[in-house]
Coordinates of C-alpha atoms in Angstrom, one line a residue:
Chain E
M21 CA 24.6 13.8 2.2
A22 CA 23.1 17.0 3.5
G23 CA 21.1 18.5 6.4
V24 CA 17.6 19.1 6.0
R25 CA 15.5 22.1 6.8
L26 CA 11.7 22.6 7.1
S27 CA 10.2 25.9 8.0
H28 CA 7.0 26.7 9.0
V29 CA 6.0 23.5 7.2
T30 CA 1.8 23.4 7.2
R31 CA -0.5 20.7 6.0
R32 CA -3.9 20.7 5.8
F33 CA -6.7 18.2 4.5
G34 CA -9.7 20.3 4.5
N35 CA -10.4 22.2 7.6
V36 CA -8.3 19.3 9.4
V37 CA -4.5 20.6 9.8
A38 CA -2.5 17.4 9.7
V39 CA 0.8 19.4 10.4
D40 CA 0.7 22.9 12.3
D41 CA 3.7 25.1 11.5
V42 CA 6.7 22.3 11.5
N43 CA 10.2 23.7 12.2
L44 CA 13.3 21.9 12.2
E45 CA 17.0 21.6 11.4
I46 CA 18.2 18.3 10.4
N47 CA 21.9 18.1 11.0
D48 CA 24.1 16.5 8.2
R49 CA 24.8 12.3 8.9
E50 CA 21.8 12.7 11.5
F51 CA 19.5 10.2 12.6
L52 CA 16.3 12.0 13.5
V53 CA 13.3 10.2 14.7
L54 CA 9.3 11.4 14.1
L55 CA 7.4 10.1 17.1
G56 CA 4.4 10.2 18.4
P57 CA 1.0 8.3 18.5
S58 CA -1.0 7.6 15.0
G59 CA -2.4 11.1 13.6
C60 CA 0.2 12.9 14.8
G61 CA 1.1 14.1 11.6
K62 CA 4.7 12.5 11.7
T63 CA 3.9 10.2 8.3
T64 CA 2.3 13.7 6.7
T65 CA 6.0 15.2 7.6
L66 CA 7.8 12.2 6.2
R67 CA 5.9 12.3 3.2
M68 CA 6.1 16.2 2.5
I69 CA 10.0 15.8 2.9
A70 CA 9.9 13.0 0.3
G71 CA 7.4 15.3 -2.3
L72 CA 5.0 12.7 -2.2
E73 CA 2.7 15.3 -0.4
E74 CA 2.1 18.8 -1.3
L75 CA 3.2 21.7 1.2
S76 CA -0.2 23.8 2.3
E77 CA 2.4 26.0 3.3
G78 CA 6.2 26.8 4.4
N79 CA 9.2 25.4 2.7
I80 CA 11.5 22.4 2.8
Y81 CA 15.4 22.7 2.2
I82 CA 17.5 19.7 1.2
G83 CA 21.2 20.8 1.5
D84 CA 20.7 24.5 0.3
H85 CA 18.0 23.9 -2.3
D86 CA 14.3 24.5 -1.8
V87 CA 12.8 21.4 -3.0
S88 CA 9.4 22.4 -2.0
Q89 CA 8.2 22.4 -5.6
L90 CA 9.9 19.8 -6.8
P91 CA 9.3 15.9 -7.5
P92 CA 10.4 13.5 -5.6
K93 CA 12.5 12.5 -8.3
D94 CA 14.6 16.0 -8.5
R95 CA 14.8 16.0 -4.9
D96 CA 17.7 13.3 -4.0
I97 CA 16.3 11.2 -1.4
A98 CA 15.4 7.7 -1.1
M99 CA 12.3 6.3 1.0
V100 CA 11.6 2.8 2.9
F101 CA 8.0 2.1 3.2
Q102 CA 6.2 0.5 5.8
N103 CA 5.0 -2.4 3.6
Y104 CA 8.3 -2.4 1.9
A105 CA 6.5 -1.6 -1.4
L106 CA 8.9 -3.6 -4.1
Y107 CA 8.1 -4.1 -7.4
P108 CA 6.6 -7.6 -7.1
H109 CA 7.6 -8.3 -10.9
M110 CA 11.5 -7.5 -10.5
T111 CA 13.7 -9.8 -9.0
V112 CA 15.7 -8.5 -6.0
Y113 CA 18.1 -7.6 -8.5
E114 CA 16.6 -5.3 -10.6
N115 CA 14.4 -3.8 -7.6
M116 CA 17.8 -2.3 -6.0
A117 CA 18.3 -1.5 -9.9
F118 CA 15.6 0.1 -11.2
G119 CA 15.9 3.5 -9.2
L120 CA 19.5 3.6 -11.0
K121 CA 18.9 2.6 -14.2
L122 CA 16.3 5.5 -14.7
H123 CA 19.0 7.9 -13.9
K124 CA 21.2 6.2 -16.8
T125 CA 23.9 5.3 -14.3
P126 CA 25.9 3.1 -16.5
K127 CA 25.7 -0.8 -15.9
D128 CA 29.3 -1.5 -14.4
E129 CA 28.3 0.9 -11.4
I130 CA 24.9 -0.1 -10.4
D131 CA 26.2 -3.8 -11.1
K132 CA 29.2 -2.8 -8.4
R133 CA 27.1 -0.9 -5.9
V134 CA 23.9 -3.9 -5.9
K135 CA 26.4 -6.3 -5.3
E136 CA 28.2 -4.0 -2.6
A137 CA 24.7 -3.3 -0.8
A138 CA 23.5 -6.8 -1.4
E139 CA 26.5 -7.5 0.4
I140 CA 25.9 -5.5 3.5
L141 CA 22.8 -6.6 4.4
G142 CA 23.5 -10.2 3.5
L143 CA 20.9 -10.2 0.1
A144 CA 24.1 -11.8 -1.5
P145 CA 22.3 -15.1 -2.0
F146 CA 19.2 -14.0 -2.8
L147 CA 19.5 -11.9 -6.0
K148 CA 17.6 -13.7 -8.3
R149 CA 14.5 -14.5 -6.4
R150 CA 11.7 -12.1 -6.5
P151 CA 9.6 -10.5 -3.0
K152 CA 6.9 -13.2 -2.6
E153 CA 9.7 -15.7 -2.4
L154 CA 11.6 -13.4 0.7
S155 CA 10.6 -13.7 4.3
G156 CA 9.7 -10.4 5.7
G157 CA 13.0 -9.7 6.8
Q158 CA 14.6 -10.2 3.9
R159 CA 11.6 -8.2 2.2
Q160 CA 12.6 -5.3 4.7
R161 CA 16.2 -5.8 3.8
V162 CA 15.8 -5.5 -0.1
A163 CA 13.5 -2.2 0.6
L164 CA 16.6 -0.7 2.8
G165 CA 19.0 -2.2 -0.2
R166 CA 16.9 -0.2 -2.7
A167 CA 17.4 3.3 -1.0
I168 CA 21.0 2.9 -0.3
V169 CA 22.3 1.6 -3.4
R170 CA 20.7 5.5 -4.5
E171 CA 23.2 7.0 -2.5
P172 CA 21.1 9.7 -2.0
K173 CA 21.6 12.8 0.1
V174 CA 18.7 11.6 2.7
F175 CA 17.4 8.6 3.4
L176 CA 13.1 8.9 5.0
M177 CA 12.2 5.6 6.6
D178 CA 8.0 5.1 7.4
E179 CA 7.8 3.0 10.0
P180 CA 10.2 0.3 8.2
L181 CA 10.2 -2.3 11.4
S182 CA 6.6 -2.3 12.1
N183 CA 6.3 -5.7 9.7
L184 CA 8.6 -7.5 11.2
D185 CA 8.0 -10.1 14.2
A186 CA 9.3 -8.7 17.9
K187 CA 12.4 -10.7 17.6
L188 CA 13.4 -9.7 14.2
R189 CA 12.4 -6.2 14.9
T190 CA 15.3 -5.9 17.7
Q191 CA 17.7 -7.7 15.1
T192 CA 17.1 -5.3 12.4
R193 CA 17.1 -2.2 15.0
V194 CA 20.9 -2.6 15.6
E195 CA 21.4 -3.4 11.8
L196 CA 19.9 0.1 11.1
K197 CA 21.7 1.6 13.5
R198 CA 25.5 -0.4 12.7
L199 CA 24.4 1.1 8.6
H200 CA 23.8 4.7 9.8
Q201 CA 27.1 4.7 11.5
R202 CA 28.7 2.8 8.5
L203 CA 27.4 5.5 5.6
G204 CA 27.4 8.3 7.9
A205 CA 23.7 9.1 5.9
T206 CA 21.5 11.4 7.3
I207 CA 18.3 9.7 8.2
V208 CA 14.8 10.6 8.7
Y209 CA 12.8 8.1 10.9
V210 CA 9.4 7.7 11.3
T211 CA 7.9 5.3 14.1
H212 CA 5.3 5.5 17.3
D213 CA 7.2 2.7 19.3
Q214 CA 9.0 4.8 21.4
T215 CA 11.9 1.7 21.5
E216 CA 13.1 2.6 18.2
A217 CA 13.4 6.0 19.1
M218 CA 15.0 5.9 21.7
T219 CA 17.8 3.6 20.8
M220 CA 18.6 4.2 17.0
G221 CA 17.9 8.4 17.0
T222 CA 20.3 11.0 17.3
R223 CA 17.5 13.3 18.5
I224 CA 13.8 12.8 18.3
V225 CA 11.0 14.9 17.4
V226 CA 7.6 13.9 19.5
M227 CA 4.4 15.1 17.7
K228 CA 1.4 15.3 18.8
D229 CA -2.1 16.6 16.5
G230 CA 0.6 18.1 14.2
V231 CA 2.5 20.2 16.3
V232 CA 6.0 19.1 17.5
Q233 CA 6.4 18.9 21.3
Q234 CA 9.5 18.5 21.9
V235 CA 12.7 18.4 19.8
D236 CA 16.0 16.9 21.4
T237 CA 18.2 13.8 22.5
P238 CA 16.8 10.8 23.8
E239 CA 17.7 11.8 27.4
G240 CA 16.7 15.0 27.0
I241 CA 13.2 13.5 26.2
Y242 CA 13.4 11.0 28.8
R243 CA 14.5 12.9 31.8
R244 CA 13.3 16.4 31.2
P245 CA 9.8 16.4 29.0
V246 CA 8.6 19.4 28.3
N247 CA 5.1 18.9 28.9
Q248 CA 2.6 15.9 30.1
F249 CA 2.1 14.4 27.1
V250 CA 6.0 13.8 26.3
A251 CA 6.4 12.3 30.1
T252 CA 3.7 10.0 29.8
F253 CA 4.0 8.8 26.2
V254 CA 8.1 8.1 26.4
G255 CA 8.7 5.3 28.7
T256 CA 6.8 2.0 29.5
P257 CA 5.7 2.3 32.1
P258 CA 5.2 5.9 31.5
M259 CA 6.7 8.6 33.9
N260 CA 4.7 9.5 37.3
L261 CA 2.7 11.8 37.5
I262 CA 1.6 13.1 41.4
S263 CA -1.1 15.7 42.1
A264 CA 0.5 18.3 45.0
T265 CA 0.0 21.4 46.6
L266 CA 2.5 24.3 46.2
T267 CA 3.5 26.0 49.5
S268 CA 5.9 27.7 50.7
E269 CA 7.9 27.9 53.9
Q270 CA 10.7 29.5 54.9
G271 CA 11.6 30.6 51.3
R272 CA 11.7 27.0 50.0
F273 CA 8.5 25.3 47.7
V274 CA 7.2 22.3 49.2
A275 CA 4.9 19.9 48.0
Q276 CA 1.9 18.8 49.9
V277 CA 1.5 15.2 48.9
A278 CA -1.6 12.9 50.2
G279 CA -1.2 15.3 53.7
Q280 CA 2.9 14.3 53.6
K281 CA 5.5 17.4 52.8
V282 CA 8.0 17.1 50.2
A283 CA 10.4 19.8 50.2
L284 CA 11.3 20.6 46.6
P285 CA 14.6 20.3 45.5
E286 CA 16.5 24.1 44.8
F287 CA 16.0 23.3 40.8
L288 CA 12.8 23.8 40.8
T289 CA 12.8 27.1 42.6
P290 CA 13.0 29.2 39.4
G291 CA 10.2 27.9 37.3
L292 CA 8.1 27.4 40.6
K293 CA 8.1 31.2 40.7
S294 CA 5.7 31.1 37.9
M295 CA 3.0 29.6 39.7
T296 CA 0.0 31.2 41.2
A297 CA -2.1 28.9 41.5
E298 CA -1.7 26.3 44.6
A299 CA -1.8 23.1 42.5
M300 CA 0.7 21.4 40.3
T301 CA 1.9 17.9 39.2
L302 CA 5.2 16.0 40.3
G303 CA 6.7 14.0 37.4
I304 CA 9.0 11.3 38.3
R305 CA 10.3 7.8 36.7
P306 CA 9.8 4.6 38.3
E307 CA 13.3 3.6 38.2
N308 CA 14.0 6.9 40.2
I309 CA 12.0 5.9 42.8
Q310 CA 13.3 2.8 45.7
L311 CA 10.9 1.4 48.5
L312 CA 12.7 1.5 51.1
A313 CA 12.6 1.3 55.0
E314 CA 11.6 5.0 56.8
S315 CA 15.1 5.0 58.5
D316 CA 17.4 4.0 55.0
V317 CA 16.7 7.1 53.1
P318 CA 19.6 8.4 51.4
A319 CA 20.8 12.1 51.3
G320 CA 19.2 13.3 48.0
H321 CA 16.0 11.5 48.1
L322 CA 12.7 12.7 49.2
P323 CA 10.4 9.9 51.2
V324 CA 6.4 9.3 50.6
A325 CA 4.5 6.7 52.8
G326 CA 2.2 4.7 50.4
V327 CA 0.8 1.3 50.1
V328 CA 1.7 -1.7 47.4
R329 CA -1.3 -2.6 45.4
V330 CA 0.0 -4.7 43.0
I331 CA 3.3 -6.2 42.5
E332 CA 4.0 -7.5 38.5
P333 CA 7.2 -9.7 38.0
L334 CA 8.8 -9.3 35.1
G335 CA 11.6 -11.8 35.4
H336 CA 14.3 -8.9 35.7
E337 CA 12.4 -7.2 37.8
Q338 CA 9.4 -6.2 39.1
M339 CA 6.7 -3.2 38.4
V340 CA 5.5 -2.0 41.9
Y341 CA 2.4 -0.1 42.1
C342 CA 1.9 2.0 45.4
Q343 CA -1.0 4.0 46.5
V344 CA 0.1 7.2 47.5
G345 CA -3.3 9.3 48.3
D346 CA -5.3 9.7 45.5
N347 CA -2.3 8.9 43.5
T348 CA -1.0 5.2 41.7
V349 CA 3.0 5.4 41.6
V350 CA 4.5 2.4 40.0
V351 CA 7.9 1.8 41.1
R352 CA 10.9 -0.2 39.2
M353 CA 12.9 -2.6 41.8
D354 CA 15.0 -5.5 40.5
N355 CA 14.0 -8.8 41.4
T356 CA 15.6 -8.8 44.4
W357 CA 13.3 -7.2 46.2
R358 CA 10.4 -8.9 48.9
G359 CA 7.6 -7.0 49.2
Q360 CA 3.6 -7.9 49.6
V361 CA 0.3 -6.3 48.5
D362 CA -0.9 -4.7 51.5
D363 CA 2.6 -3.2 52.6
N364 CA 3.1 -0.1 53.7
V365 CA 6.2 1.2 52.1
V366 CA 8.5 4.0 52.1
L367 CA 8.8 5.6 48.2
A368 CA 12.5 7.5 48.0
M369 CA 12.5 9.7 45.0
E370 CA 15.4 10.8 43.9
S371 CA 15.2 14.3 44.1
D372 CA 17.5 14.8 40.9
A373 CA 15.0 12.9 38.9
L374 CA 12.1 15.1 40.1
N375 CA 9.9 17.0 37.2
A376 CA 7.2 19.7 37.7
F377 CA 4.3 20.3 35.4
D378 CA 1.6 23.1 35.7
P379 CA -1.7 21.2 35.6
V380 CA -3.3 23.4 33.7
T381 CA -1.3 23.7 30.6
E382 CA 0.3 20.5 31.3
R383 CA 3.9 22.3 30.8
S384 CA 6.9 21.9 32.4
L385 CA 8.3 24.0 35.0
L386 CA 11.5 23.5 34.4
T387 CA 13.5 26.8 33.0
H388 CA 15.9 25.7 30.1
E389 CA 18.7 26.5 32.3
T390 CA 17.5 23.1 34.7
P391 CA 20.1 20.5 33.9
M392 CA 19.7 17.2 32.8
L393 CA 20.9 15.8 36.1
A394 CA 21.4 18.2 39.0
Chain R
M23 CA -22.3 -38.4 6.9
A24 CA -25.6 -40.4 4.8
A25 CA -26.8 -36.8 4.4
R26 CA -24.2 -35.1 2.8
R27 CA -23.7 -38.0 0.7
V28 CA -27.3 -37.5 -0.9
N29 CA -26.9 -34.2 -1.1
Q30 CA -23.9 -34.6 -3.0
T31 CA -25.7 -37.3 -5.3
L32 CA -28.4 -35.0 -6.2
I33 CA -26.0 -32.2 -7.0
Y34 CA -24.0 -34.2 -9.6
L35 CA -27.6 -35.7 -10.9
V36 CA -28.5 -31.7 -11.5
L37 CA -25.7 -30.9 -12.9
I38 CA -25.4 -33.8 -15.3
I39 CA -29.2 -33.2 -16.2
A40 CA -28.4 -29.7 -16.9
S41 CA -25.4 -30.6 -19.0
I42 CA -27.1 -32.9 -21.3
L43 CA -29.5 -30.4 -21.9
Y44 CA -26.6 -27.6 -22.8
L45 CA -24.9 -30.1 -24.9
L46 CA -28.0 -31.7 -26.8
P47 CA -28.1 -29.2 -29.6
V48 CA -24.0 -29.2 -29.8
Y49 CA -24.4 -32.9 -30.4
V50 CA -26.4 -32.0 -33.1
V51 CA -24.7 -29.4 -34.8
L52 CA -21.7 -31.9 -34.7
V53 CA -23.4 -34.9 -36.1
T54 CA -25.2 -33.0 -39.1
S55 CA -22.0 -31.5 -39.8
L56 CA -20.0 -34.4 -40.4
K57 CA -23.4 -35.7 -42.9
S58 CA -23.7 -35.4 -46.2
N59 CA -26.5 -33.0 -47.4
A60 CA -28.6 -36.4 -48.8
A61 CA -28.0 -37.9 -45.2
V62 CA -29.4 -34.8 -43.2
S63 CA -33.3 -35.4 -42.0
L64 CA -35.4 -34.2 -39.5
A65 CA -36.8 -38.4 -38.8
H66 CA -32.5 -38.7 -38.9
M67 CA -31.2 -35.7 -37.0
W68 CA -30.3 -37.6 -33.7
N69 CA -28.2 -40.5 -35.6
L70 CA -24.7 -40.7 -35.6
P71 CA -23.7 -39.9 -39.1
A72 CA -23.5 -43.5 -41.5
H73 CA -20.6 -42.3 -43.6
P74 CA -18.6 -39.3 -41.8
G75 CA -17.3 -36.5 -44.1
L76 CA -15.4 -33.9 -44.3
S77 CA -17.3 -32.6 -47.5
S78 CA -19.4 -29.8 -45.6
I79 CA -16.7 -28.3 -43.5
R80 CA -14.6 -27.8 -46.9
A81 CA -17.9 -26.2 -48.3
A82 CA -18.4 -24.3 -45.2
W83 CA -14.9 -22.3 -45.5
A84 CA -15.0 -21.9 -49.4
Q85 CA -17.5 -19.9 -48.6
L86 CA -16.4 -18.1 -45.1
S87 CA -12.5 -18.5 -45.4
Q88 CA -12.6 -14.7 -46.9
N89 CA -15.3 -13.7 -43.9
F90 CA -13.1 -15.2 -41.3
G91 CA -9.8 -13.2 -42.5
N92 CA -12.1 -10.1 -42.2
S93 CA -13.3 -10.7 -38.6
F94 CA -9.4 -11.7 -38.0
Y95 CA -8.9 -8.3 -38.7
L96 CA -11.2 -7.1 -37.2
A97 CA -11.5 -8.4 -33.7
I98 CA -7.6 -8.6 -33.4
P99 CA -6.6 -4.9 -33.7
A100 CA -10.2 -3.5 -31.8
T101 CA -9.4 -5.9 -28.9
L102 CA -5.8 -5.1 -28.4
L103 CA -6.7 -0.9 -28.9
S104 CA -9.7 -1.1 -26.0
S105 CA -7.5 -3.0 -23.9
A106 CA -4.7 -0.9 -24.0
L107 CA -7.3 1.9 -23.6
G108 CA -8.7 0.8 -20.9
A109 CA -5.4 -0.1 -18.9
I110 CA -4.8 3.8 -19.8
N111 CA -7.9 4.8 -18.5
G112 CA -8.2 2.2 -15.3
Y113 CA -4.8 3.4 -14.7
A114 CA -5.7 7.2 -14.1
L115 CA -9.0 6.9 -12.6
S116 CA -7.7 4.6 -10.3
K117 CA -4.3 5.7 -9.2
W118 CA -4.2 9.2 -10.0
R119 CA -7.3 10.3 -8.0
F120 CA -7.7 13.8 -10.1
R121 CA -10.0 16.1 -8.9
G122 CA -13.6 14.7 -10.9
A123 CA -12.1 11.1 -10.9
N124 CA -15.4 9.3 -10.0
A125 CA -17.7 11.5 -11.9
L126 CA -15.8 10.6 -15.1
F127 CA -15.4 7.1 -14.2
F128 CA -19.3 7.1 -13.7
V129 CA -20.2 9.2 -17.5
I130 CA -17.8 5.9 -19.1
L131 CA -19.8 3.1 -17.1
M132 CA -22.9 5.1 -18.9
G133 CA -21.8 3.8 -21.6
L134 CA -22.3 0.0 -20.9
F135 CA -26.0 1.0 -20.7
I136 CA -26.5 2.5 -24.0
P137 CA -28.5 0.1 -26.1
Y138 CA -26.4 -0.8 -29.9
Q139 CA -29.9 0.0 -31.7
S140 CA -30.4 3.3 -30.5
V141 CA -27.2 4.8 -32.1
L142 CA -27.3 3.0 -35.4
I143 CA -28.9 5.4 -37.2
P144 CA -26.1 8.0 -36.1
L145 CA -23.3 6.0 -36.2
L146 CA -24.3 5.2 -40.0
R147 CA -23.8 8.8 -41.1
V148 CA -20.7 9.5 -39.1
M149 CA -19.0 6.4 -40.7
D150 CA -20.4 7.6 -43.6
T151 CA -19.2 10.9 -43.4
I152 CA -16.2 10.1 -42.2
G153 CA -15.3 7.6 -45.3
L154 CA -15.4 4.4 -43.3
Y155 CA -18.9 3.5 -44.2
N156 CA -18.8 -0.2 -45.4
S157 CA -15.1 -1.2 -44.1
I158 CA -13.0 -2.8 -41.5
P159 CA -11.2 0.0 -39.7
G160 CA -14.7 1.5 -39.5
L161 CA -15.8 -1.6 -37.4
I162 CA -12.0 -1.6 -35.4
I163 CA -13.0 2.4 -34.5
V164 CA -16.8 1.3 -33.4
H165 CA -15.7 -1.5 -31.7
T166 CA -12.7 0.2 -29.9
V167 CA -15.2 3.0 -28.6
Y168 CA -17.8 0.5 -27.8
G169 CA -15.5 -1.7 -25.7
I170 CA -14.0 1.1 -23.8
P171 CA -16.5 1.3 -20.9
I172 CA -16.0 -2.4 -20.1
T173 CA -12.3 -2.6 -20.3
T174 CA -11.9 0.1 -18.5
L175 CA -14.1 -0.8 -15.7
I176 CA -12.0 -4.5 -15.6
F177 CA -8.7 -2.3 -15.5
R178 CA -9.8 0.3 -13.0
N179 CA -10.8 -2.7 -10.2
F180 CA -7.8 -4.8 -11.2
Y181 CA -5.3 -1.6 -10.4
A182 CA -7.5 -0.7 -7.6
N183 CA -4.9 -3.9 -6.1
I184 CA -2.2 -2.7 -6.6
P185 CA -0.8 -0.8 -3.8
D186 CA -0.2 2.8 -3.7
D187 CA 3.0 2.3 -2.2
V188 CA 4.8 0.4 -5.0
L189 CA 3.6 3.2 -7.3
E190 CA 5.4 6.0 -5.0
A191 CA 8.4 4.0 -4.4
A192 CA 8.8 4.2 -8.4
K193 CA 8.1 8.0 -7.8
I194 CA 11.0 8.4 -5.8
D195 CA 12.8 6.3 -7.5
G196 CA 12.5 9.0 -10.4
T197 CA 9.9 8.1 -13.1
G198 CA 6.5 9.5 -13.5
Y199 CA 3.2 9.1 -14.8
W200 CA 4.4 7.1 -18.1
G201 CA 7.2 6.1 -16.5
I202 CA 5.4 4.1 -13.8
F203 CA 2.8 3.0 -16.6
R204 CA 5.2 1.4 -18.8
Y205 CA 7.6 -0.2 -16.1
V206 CA 5.3 -0.7 -13.0
I207 CA 1.9 -0.9 -14.0
L208 CA 2.1 -2.8 -17.3
P209 CA 4.2 -5.8 -16.0
L210 CA 1.4 -6.1 -13.4
S211 CA -1.2 -6.5 -15.9
V212 CA -1.1 -9.8 -17.3
S213 CA -4.0 -10.9 -16.1
G214 CA -6.3 -7.9 -16.5
F215 CA -5.0 -8.1 -20.3
V216 CA -6.2 -11.5 -20.4
V217 CA -9.7 -11.3 -18.7
S218 CA -10.2 -8.0 -21.1
A219 CA -8.4 -9.3 -24.1
I220 CA -11.1 -12.8 -23.6
W221 CA -13.9 -10.2 -23.2
Q222 CA -13.4 -8.3 -25.9
F223 CA -12.6 -10.9 -28.7
T224 CA -15.7 -12.4 -27.7
Q225 CA -17.7 -10.1 -27.7
I226 CA -16.6 -8.5 -31.0
W227 CA -16.1 -11.6 -32.7
N228 CA -19.8 -12.8 -31.8
N229 CA -21.6 -9.1 -32.9
F230 CA -23.8 -9.4 -36.0
L231 CA -25.7 -5.7 -35.3
F232 CA -22.5 -3.8 -36.0
A233 CA -21.3 -5.5 -38.8
V234 CA -24.6 -5.8 -40.4
S235 CA -25.6 -2.5 -40.7
L236 CA -21.8 -1.0 -41.2
T237 CA -20.5 -3.5 -43.7
N238 CA -21.6 -4.8 -47.4
P239 CA -20.2 -8.0 -48.3
P240 CA -17.2 -8.7 -49.4
N241 CA -16.3 -6.6 -46.2
Q242 CA -18.5 -8.3 -43.7
P243 CA -17.4 -10.6 -40.8
V244 CA -18.1 -13.9 -40.2
T245 CA -21.0 -13.5 -38.5
V246 CA -22.8 -11.9 -41.1
A247 CA -21.9 -14.1 -43.3
L248 CA -23.0 -17.2 -41.5
V249 CA -26.4 -15.4 -41.4
N250 CA -26.0 -15.5 -45.4
I251 CA -25.3 -18.6 -45.9
A252 CA -28.8 -19.6 -44.4
G253 CA -30.5 -17.2 -46.3
S254 CA -31.2 -19.0 -49.7
Q255 CA -33.9 -20.7 -50.7
T256 CA -33.0 -24.2 -49.9
I257 CA -30.7 -24.7 -47.0
Q258 CA -27.9 -27.0 -47.3
W259 CA -28.3 -28.0 -43.0
N260 CA -25.0 -29.7 -43.0
V261 CA -23.2 -26.5 -44.4
Q262 CA -25.0 -24.3 -42.4
M263 CA -24.2 -26.7 -39.0
A264 CA -20.9 -27.1 -40.4
S265 CA -20.2 -23.0 -40.7
A266 CA -21.6 -22.4 -37.3
L267 CA -18.7 -25.2 -36.0
L268 CA -16.1 -23.1 -37.8
V269 CA -17.6 -20.0 -36.9
S270 CA -17.5 -20.7 -32.8
I271 CA -13.7 -22.7 -32.9
P272 CA -11.9 -19.2 -32.4
T273 CA -13.8 -18.3 -29.6
L274 CA -13.4 -21.5 -27.7
V275 CA -9.6 -21.6 -28.5
V276 CA -9.3 -18.0 -27.0
Y277 CA -10.9 -18.8 -23.9
I278 CA -9.4 -22.7 -23.5
V279 CA -5.9 -20.8 -23.7
L280 CA -6.6 -17.8 -21.7
G281 CA -9.2 -19.4 -19.4
K282 CA -7.7 -20.5 -16.3
Y283 CA -6.4 -16.6 -15.9
F284 CA -9.7 -15.7 -16.6
V285 CA -11.5 -16.8 -13.7
R286 CA -8.4 -15.6 -11.5
G287 CA -8.7 -12.2 -13.3
L288 CA -12.2 -11.7 -12.4
L289 CA -11.6 -13.1 -8.9
A290 CA -8.7 -10.6 -8.2
G291 CA -9.7 -8.5 -4.9
A292 CA -13.0 -10.2 -5.0
V293 CA -10.6 -11.9 -1.9
K294 CA -7.5 -10.7 0.4
G295 CA -5.3 -12.6 -2.1

C-alpha cells in the first residue's frame, strides 16, 4: 500500500482543458472519492493515475516513485471499471488469475490468492463460470476480485456501482466499505453519486470543469461547502440558497431576507467584513430548519416568516417547500409534522448551521477558522 | 389473417420458382456426371441416367488429382496468411487509433477496387524477377497480398465490437500490444476468422485469372485444369461435368461446416448484442 500524489496535473484534449492543474495528496489507506457531475474531469484524473491517459503537464507519484511516464503495468495499481471489463472468454478463476499469471506468480500462490478473494467476495461457487453466466452484481464482484488478488499499491475504481440496480448498489456499497476496512487499501474512487461519496469516502474531492473545488471530509463538504456549486451539488435536496441584503447594526451584521431582519451569528463576522457590496446569499440545509410557531423558536435559532407552498411526503419524512419573499426554501420535517399548503409558518434556522456566500464569486464567506459546528 | 396467408403463399411460390431456376443447371451437372460418355446427348440431357456409374468421376479425378493438390497447397496457406495479417491490421486500426489510422485504413481499402486485370503485367514481371513465376508459393504471395484489404475490413469491423475497457483491463493487468492480441483479442476472434476464412478460401479456390496468368502445367490450380479439360477437340461432357462437380466440393464443405458462424460473423455488430 502507498499514498498517491498529484502535482500540477493537467490534461488537455485539443483546446479543451479536461483536468486543470490538480494537486492532490492521497494518504496511504485512504478511501478518496472523486465526486462531480459528468464531464468534470474526475474519470480523466483517475485514468491518468492508472496510466491509461497521458498527462499534458504535471507529475504523479505513487509512494515515492514518479510514475508519470510509466505504462499501467509498471505502476502497481489495479482498476475496477464501470462496465466491469471482464475477459469474456475466461472463467471467473481465469479472469482473476490473469494478471498474476502475467506477472509470473507461482501457480500455487495464484491459486491461494484467487480462492481467498473468491471467499471474501462470495464467488467460490462460480469460479468455473464465464462472465456471461453471471448476474451484474456477481460480475461486479469478479471485477473487484481481479483487483484484490493483485494486492496492488492502489485500487482505482471508476463508478463501479453505477450499473447495478438500486438495491444491489446499496448492498455493494456496504461491502466495499467493509472491504476497505479489511484490506486497509488505498482506494481512489470516482463517482457522480453523492450518496456513494458521503458513505464511503474518508475524504471527498469535488470537481467541476476540470478544477478541484474542495477537498475535505464528507462532513466538511456537507456542512461547510467552499462555494455554491458544492453546496448545491451535495445533498438531496440541495442546500437552500437565500438571497439577502447585508446591513450593519451596532457593530453586528444583519441580513434582510424579504424585508425581515435576521441577526447573523458572530462566527460569520470575519468573513462578512470583506464584503463591499450589499447583496449576499445565505445557505442552510433543509434539516437545519424547523417549522414552528413564533413563540416556540428556541435559542440559537433565527426565525423568518414564510408560506407553505408544496408538501412532499416521503414516508419517513416530508419535504416542505416554503416561500420566503422571492426564495423557495425547502424544510425537512419528520412525518409527525402536520401542516397545510398556504399555511403561514415560521422557519427557525439553526444559526450554527448557517453558511454565507458572495453572490458574485459564489464563494463561501466562511474563513478557515470557522468551526464545523460553531 | 387471410391476406397474410395469401402473402405467405405468394412468397413461397416465388421462392420455389427461383430455387428451381437456380438448381436446374446443378441438376444437369449431377445427372450428366453419372452417365457414360455414350449416353450423353442434347436430346436426353434432362433424363436421369439409365445406367448410373462413377466412371466419369474416376476419369475426372485421374486428370485433376495433381491440380487438386496444388489448389489445397495454394488456398490453405494463403487463406491463413491473409486472415492472420488482416487480424493484425484490424487490431491495430481499430484498437490503437494512432495518428493517420483512418487514412491508412482508407488506403488499404482502395486495394479492394483495383481490377486484377490492370495489374497482371507488372505482377508477372515482379514474380519473374523474384523467381516465383510459375510456382504455387508465388501464387500464395499474390493471393495473400490481394486478400489483405478485405480481411482487414472484416477484422477491423469485428474488433470494433470488443469494448476498449477489456483491453485497458489487460493493460492494467500487465500486458502490452502483443500480449493483448495474444491473450484477449485472438481468443475472441473465432467468428472473425471463420468469416475471413470462408471468404478467402472461396475467393482463392475459385480464382482463375491469377492462376492462368502466373502458372503453367503441372503447377496449375484446379480451376485452370478444369478449363483445360474442356479445351480438347472433342469434349467428354460427362467427364467435364464430373470435374466441375469435384472442384465445387471443397468450397461447399467449407461453407457447410463453417456456414453457421458465417452469418453470425457478418451480422456481428449490425445489431446490439
